[in-house]
PDB file of C-alpha atoms in Angstrom:
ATOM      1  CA  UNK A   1      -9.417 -37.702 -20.847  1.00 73.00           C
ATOM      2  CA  UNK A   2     -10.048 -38.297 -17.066  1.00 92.00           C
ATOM      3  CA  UNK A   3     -11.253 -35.142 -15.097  1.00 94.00           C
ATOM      4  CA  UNK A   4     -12.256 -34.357 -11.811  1.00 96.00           C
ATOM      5  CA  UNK A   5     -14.584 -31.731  -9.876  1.00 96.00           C
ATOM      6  CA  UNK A   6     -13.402 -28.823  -8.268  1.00 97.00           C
ATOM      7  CA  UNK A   7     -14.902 -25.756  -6.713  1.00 96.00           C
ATOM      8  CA  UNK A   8     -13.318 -22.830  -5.270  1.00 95.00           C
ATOM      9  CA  UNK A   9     -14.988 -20.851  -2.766  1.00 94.00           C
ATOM     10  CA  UNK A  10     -14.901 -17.876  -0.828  1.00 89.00           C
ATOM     11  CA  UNK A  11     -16.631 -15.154   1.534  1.00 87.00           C
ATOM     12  CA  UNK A  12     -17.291 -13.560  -1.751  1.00 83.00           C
ATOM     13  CA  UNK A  13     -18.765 -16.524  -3.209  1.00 88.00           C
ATOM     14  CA  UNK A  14     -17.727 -19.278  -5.897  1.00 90.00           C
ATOM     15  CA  UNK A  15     -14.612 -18.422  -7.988  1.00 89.00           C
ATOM     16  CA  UNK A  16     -14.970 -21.432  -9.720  1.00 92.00           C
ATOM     17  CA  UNK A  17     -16.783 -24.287  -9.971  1.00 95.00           C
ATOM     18  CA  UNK A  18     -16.518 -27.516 -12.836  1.00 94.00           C
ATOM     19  CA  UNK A  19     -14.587 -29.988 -14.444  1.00 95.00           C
ATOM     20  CA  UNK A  20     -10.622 -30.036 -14.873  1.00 96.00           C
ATOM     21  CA  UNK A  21      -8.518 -32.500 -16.076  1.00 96.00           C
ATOM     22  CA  UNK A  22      -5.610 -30.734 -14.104  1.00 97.00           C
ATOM     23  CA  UNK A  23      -5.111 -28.166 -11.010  1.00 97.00           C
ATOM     24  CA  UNK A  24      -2.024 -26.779  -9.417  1.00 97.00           C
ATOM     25  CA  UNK A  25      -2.268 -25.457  -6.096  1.00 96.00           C
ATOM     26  CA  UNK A  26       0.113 -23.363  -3.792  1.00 94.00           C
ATOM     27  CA  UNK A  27       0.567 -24.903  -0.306  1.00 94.00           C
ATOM     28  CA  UNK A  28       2.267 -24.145   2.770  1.00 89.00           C
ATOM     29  CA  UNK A  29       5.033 -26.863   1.696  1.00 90.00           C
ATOM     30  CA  UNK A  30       5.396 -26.284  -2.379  1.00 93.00           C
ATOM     31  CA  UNK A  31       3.803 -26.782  -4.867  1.00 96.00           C
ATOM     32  CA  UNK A  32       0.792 -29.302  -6.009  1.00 96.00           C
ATOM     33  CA  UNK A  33      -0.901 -30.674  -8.924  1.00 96.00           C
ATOM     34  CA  UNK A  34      -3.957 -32.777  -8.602  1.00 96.00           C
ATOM     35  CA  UNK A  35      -4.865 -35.363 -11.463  1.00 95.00           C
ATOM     36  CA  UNK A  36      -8.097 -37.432 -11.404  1.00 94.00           C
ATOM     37  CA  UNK A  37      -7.624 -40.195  -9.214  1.00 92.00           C
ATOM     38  CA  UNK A  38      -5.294 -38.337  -7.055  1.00 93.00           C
ATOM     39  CA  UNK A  39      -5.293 -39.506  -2.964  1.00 93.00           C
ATOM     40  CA  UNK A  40      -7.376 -37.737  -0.573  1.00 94.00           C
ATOM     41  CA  UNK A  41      -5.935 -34.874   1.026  1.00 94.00           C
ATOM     42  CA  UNK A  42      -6.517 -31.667   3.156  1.00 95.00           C
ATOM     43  CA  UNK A  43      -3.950 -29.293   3.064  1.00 95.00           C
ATOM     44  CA  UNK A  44      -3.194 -25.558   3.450  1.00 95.00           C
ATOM     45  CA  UNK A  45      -3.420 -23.249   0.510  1.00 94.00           C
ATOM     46  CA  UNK A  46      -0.983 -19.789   0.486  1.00 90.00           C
ATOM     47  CA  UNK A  47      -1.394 -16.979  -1.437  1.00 85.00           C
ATOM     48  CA  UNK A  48      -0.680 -17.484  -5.012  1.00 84.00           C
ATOM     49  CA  UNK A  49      -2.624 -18.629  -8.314  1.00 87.00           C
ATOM     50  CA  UNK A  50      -4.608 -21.685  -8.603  1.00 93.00           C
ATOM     51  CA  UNK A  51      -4.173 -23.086 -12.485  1.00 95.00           C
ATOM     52  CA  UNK A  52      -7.108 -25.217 -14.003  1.00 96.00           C
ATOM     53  CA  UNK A  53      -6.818 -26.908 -17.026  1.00 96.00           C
ATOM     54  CA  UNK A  54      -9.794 -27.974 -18.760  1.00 94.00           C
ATOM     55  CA  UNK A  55     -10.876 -30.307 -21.389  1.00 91.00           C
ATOM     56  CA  UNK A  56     -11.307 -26.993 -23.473  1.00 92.00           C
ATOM     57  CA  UNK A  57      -9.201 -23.990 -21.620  1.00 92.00           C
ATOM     58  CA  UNK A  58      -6.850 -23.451 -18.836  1.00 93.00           C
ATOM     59  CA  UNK A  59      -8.161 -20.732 -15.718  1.00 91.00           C
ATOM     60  CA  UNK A  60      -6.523 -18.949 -13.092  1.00 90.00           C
ATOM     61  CA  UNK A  61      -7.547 -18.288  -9.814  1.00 89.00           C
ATOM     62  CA  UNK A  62      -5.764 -16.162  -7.198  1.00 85.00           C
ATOM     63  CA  UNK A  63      -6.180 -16.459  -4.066  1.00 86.00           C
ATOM     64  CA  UNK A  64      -5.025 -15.239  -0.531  1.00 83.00           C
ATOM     65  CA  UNK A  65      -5.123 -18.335   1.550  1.00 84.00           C
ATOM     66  CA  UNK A  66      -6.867 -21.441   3.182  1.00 92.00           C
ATOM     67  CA  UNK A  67      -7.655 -25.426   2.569  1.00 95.00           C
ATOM     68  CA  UNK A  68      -7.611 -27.666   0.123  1.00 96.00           C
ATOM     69  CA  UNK A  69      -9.658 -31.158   0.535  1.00 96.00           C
ATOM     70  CA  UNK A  70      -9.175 -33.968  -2.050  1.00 95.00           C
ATOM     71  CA  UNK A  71     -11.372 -37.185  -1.702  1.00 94.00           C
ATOM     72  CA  UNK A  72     -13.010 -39.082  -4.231  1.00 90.00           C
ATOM     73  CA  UNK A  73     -12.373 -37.673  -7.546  1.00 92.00           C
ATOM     74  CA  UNK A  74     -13.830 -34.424  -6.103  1.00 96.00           C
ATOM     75  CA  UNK A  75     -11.694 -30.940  -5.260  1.00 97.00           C
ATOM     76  CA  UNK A  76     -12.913 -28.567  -3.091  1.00 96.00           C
ATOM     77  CA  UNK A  77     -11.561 -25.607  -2.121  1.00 96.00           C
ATOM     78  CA  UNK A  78     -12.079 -22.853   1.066  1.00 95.00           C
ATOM     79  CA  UNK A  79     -10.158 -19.760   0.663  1.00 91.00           C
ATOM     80  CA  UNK A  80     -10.378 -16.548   2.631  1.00 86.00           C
ATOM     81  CA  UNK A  81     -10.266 -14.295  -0.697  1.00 84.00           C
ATOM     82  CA  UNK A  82     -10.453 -15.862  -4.776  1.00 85.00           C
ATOM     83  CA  UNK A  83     -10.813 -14.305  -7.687  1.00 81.00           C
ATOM     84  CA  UNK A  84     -11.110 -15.470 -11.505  1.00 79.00           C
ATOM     85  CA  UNK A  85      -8.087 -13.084 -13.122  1.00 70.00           C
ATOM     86  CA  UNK A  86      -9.405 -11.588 -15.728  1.00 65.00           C
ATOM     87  CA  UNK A  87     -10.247  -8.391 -17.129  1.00 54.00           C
ATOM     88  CA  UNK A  88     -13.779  -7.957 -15.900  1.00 56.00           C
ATOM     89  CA  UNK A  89     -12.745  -8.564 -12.402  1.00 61.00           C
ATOM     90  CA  UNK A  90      -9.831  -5.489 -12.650  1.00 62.00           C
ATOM     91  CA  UNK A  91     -12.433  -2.960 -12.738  1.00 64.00           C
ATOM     92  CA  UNK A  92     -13.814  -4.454  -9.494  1.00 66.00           C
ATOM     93  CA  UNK A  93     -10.611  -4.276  -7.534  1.00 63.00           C
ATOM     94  CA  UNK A  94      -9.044  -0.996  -8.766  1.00 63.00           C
ATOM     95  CA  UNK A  95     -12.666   0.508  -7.329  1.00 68.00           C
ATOM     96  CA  UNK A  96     -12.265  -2.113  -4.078  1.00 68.00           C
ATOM     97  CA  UNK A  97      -8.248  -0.189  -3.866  1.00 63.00           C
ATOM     98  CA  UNK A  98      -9.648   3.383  -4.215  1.00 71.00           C
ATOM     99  CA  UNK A  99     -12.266   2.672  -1.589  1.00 73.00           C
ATOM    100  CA  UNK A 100      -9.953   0.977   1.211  1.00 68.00           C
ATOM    101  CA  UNK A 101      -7.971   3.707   0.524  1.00 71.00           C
ATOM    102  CA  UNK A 102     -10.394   6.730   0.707  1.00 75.00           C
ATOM    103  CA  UNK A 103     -11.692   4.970   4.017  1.00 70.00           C
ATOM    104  CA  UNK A 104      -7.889   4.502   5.523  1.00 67.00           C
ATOM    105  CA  UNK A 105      -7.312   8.401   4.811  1.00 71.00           C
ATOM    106  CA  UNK A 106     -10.364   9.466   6.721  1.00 70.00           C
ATOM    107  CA  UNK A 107      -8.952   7.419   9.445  1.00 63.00           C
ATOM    108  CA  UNK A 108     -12.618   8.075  11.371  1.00 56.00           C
ATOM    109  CA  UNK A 109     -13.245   6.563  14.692  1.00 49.00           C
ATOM    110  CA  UNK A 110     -15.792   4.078  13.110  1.00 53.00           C
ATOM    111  CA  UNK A 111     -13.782   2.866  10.455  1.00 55.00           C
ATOM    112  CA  UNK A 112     -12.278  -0.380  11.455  1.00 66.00           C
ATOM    113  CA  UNK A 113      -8.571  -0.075   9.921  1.00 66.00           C
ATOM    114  CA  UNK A 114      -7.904  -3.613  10.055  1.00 71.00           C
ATOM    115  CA  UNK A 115     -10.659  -4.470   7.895  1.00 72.00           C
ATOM    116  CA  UNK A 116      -9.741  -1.471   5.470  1.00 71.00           C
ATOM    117  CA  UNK A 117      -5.600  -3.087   5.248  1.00 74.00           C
ATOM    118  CA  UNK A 118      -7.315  -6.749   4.889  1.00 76.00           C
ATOM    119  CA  UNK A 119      -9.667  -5.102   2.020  1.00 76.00           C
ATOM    120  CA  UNK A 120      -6.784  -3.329   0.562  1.00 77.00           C
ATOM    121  CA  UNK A 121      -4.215  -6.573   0.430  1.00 77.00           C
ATOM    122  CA  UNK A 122      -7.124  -8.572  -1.354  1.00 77.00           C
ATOM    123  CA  UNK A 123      -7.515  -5.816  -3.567  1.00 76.00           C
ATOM    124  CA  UNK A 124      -3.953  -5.470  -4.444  1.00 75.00           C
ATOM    125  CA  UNK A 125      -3.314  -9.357  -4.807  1.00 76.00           C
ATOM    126  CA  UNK A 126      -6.437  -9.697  -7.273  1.00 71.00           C
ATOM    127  CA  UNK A 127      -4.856  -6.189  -9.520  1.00 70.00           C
ATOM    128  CA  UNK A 128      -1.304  -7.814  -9.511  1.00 68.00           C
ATOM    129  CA  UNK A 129      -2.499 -11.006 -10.731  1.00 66.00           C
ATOM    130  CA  UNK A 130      -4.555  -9.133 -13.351  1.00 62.00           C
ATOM    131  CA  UNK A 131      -1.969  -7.169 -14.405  1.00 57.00           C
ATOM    132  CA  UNK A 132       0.660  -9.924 -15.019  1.00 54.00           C
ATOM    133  CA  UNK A 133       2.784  -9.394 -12.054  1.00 50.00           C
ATOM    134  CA  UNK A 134       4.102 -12.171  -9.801  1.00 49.00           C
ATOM    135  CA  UNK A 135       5.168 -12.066  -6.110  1.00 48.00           C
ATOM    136  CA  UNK A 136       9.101 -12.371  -6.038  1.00 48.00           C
ATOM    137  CA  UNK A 137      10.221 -15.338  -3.810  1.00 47.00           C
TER     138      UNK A 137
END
């Protein structure tokens, strides 16, 4: 079975990073899948999930936006916001929601409330992927 590297990455840190055999991406004009071998590439990534198959599992990744870059058997990815969905990563957002929120209510001259909204989308993008729901197109 012929596989690739790929790595996802993000302010936060690496979402991902190893092997696939498969990945399908969200872009700006549809919908990609990458095999090994595919062409090299740089594209824009939307909001949406990332799916990874493996030789042994399939992962999804959500993300908010940014690049794609394909060359050389090798995927990397820049996004402004990933996140693995699963159910140890809920937790972390539902506290991430409550926070942006508490913060937005206090509505305190320091508080920059553009940064609390952009905390608050990520948040709710990671919870809705974690909770099964899709964005309606």
């Amino acid at each position: 079975m012929n596989t690739f590297e790929i790595e996802i990455l993000s302010p936060e840190g690496s979402a991902y990073k190893g092997l696939a055999t498969s990945a399908t991406f969200p872009t700006a004009m549809g919908t990609i899948t990458v095999l090994a071998g595919h062409t090299s590439l740089v594209t824009k990534l939307i909001a949406g999930d990332i799916l990874i198959e493996t030789p042994s599992e399939k992962k999804e990744i959500t993300v908010t936006g940014g690049f794609i870059e394909i060359s050389e058997n090798r995927v990397n990815v820049v996004s402004e916001f990933a996140m693995q969905s699963d159910e140890s990563n809920r937790y972390k957002v539902e506290q991430a929601m409550k926070l942006a929120e508490e913060m937005k209510a206090k509505k305190k001259d320091m508080v920059n409330l553009s940064a609390v909204e952009n905390q608050l989308k990520k948040a709710v993008v990671g919870l809705k992927s974690n909770i099964g729901l899709k964005r309606k197109k």
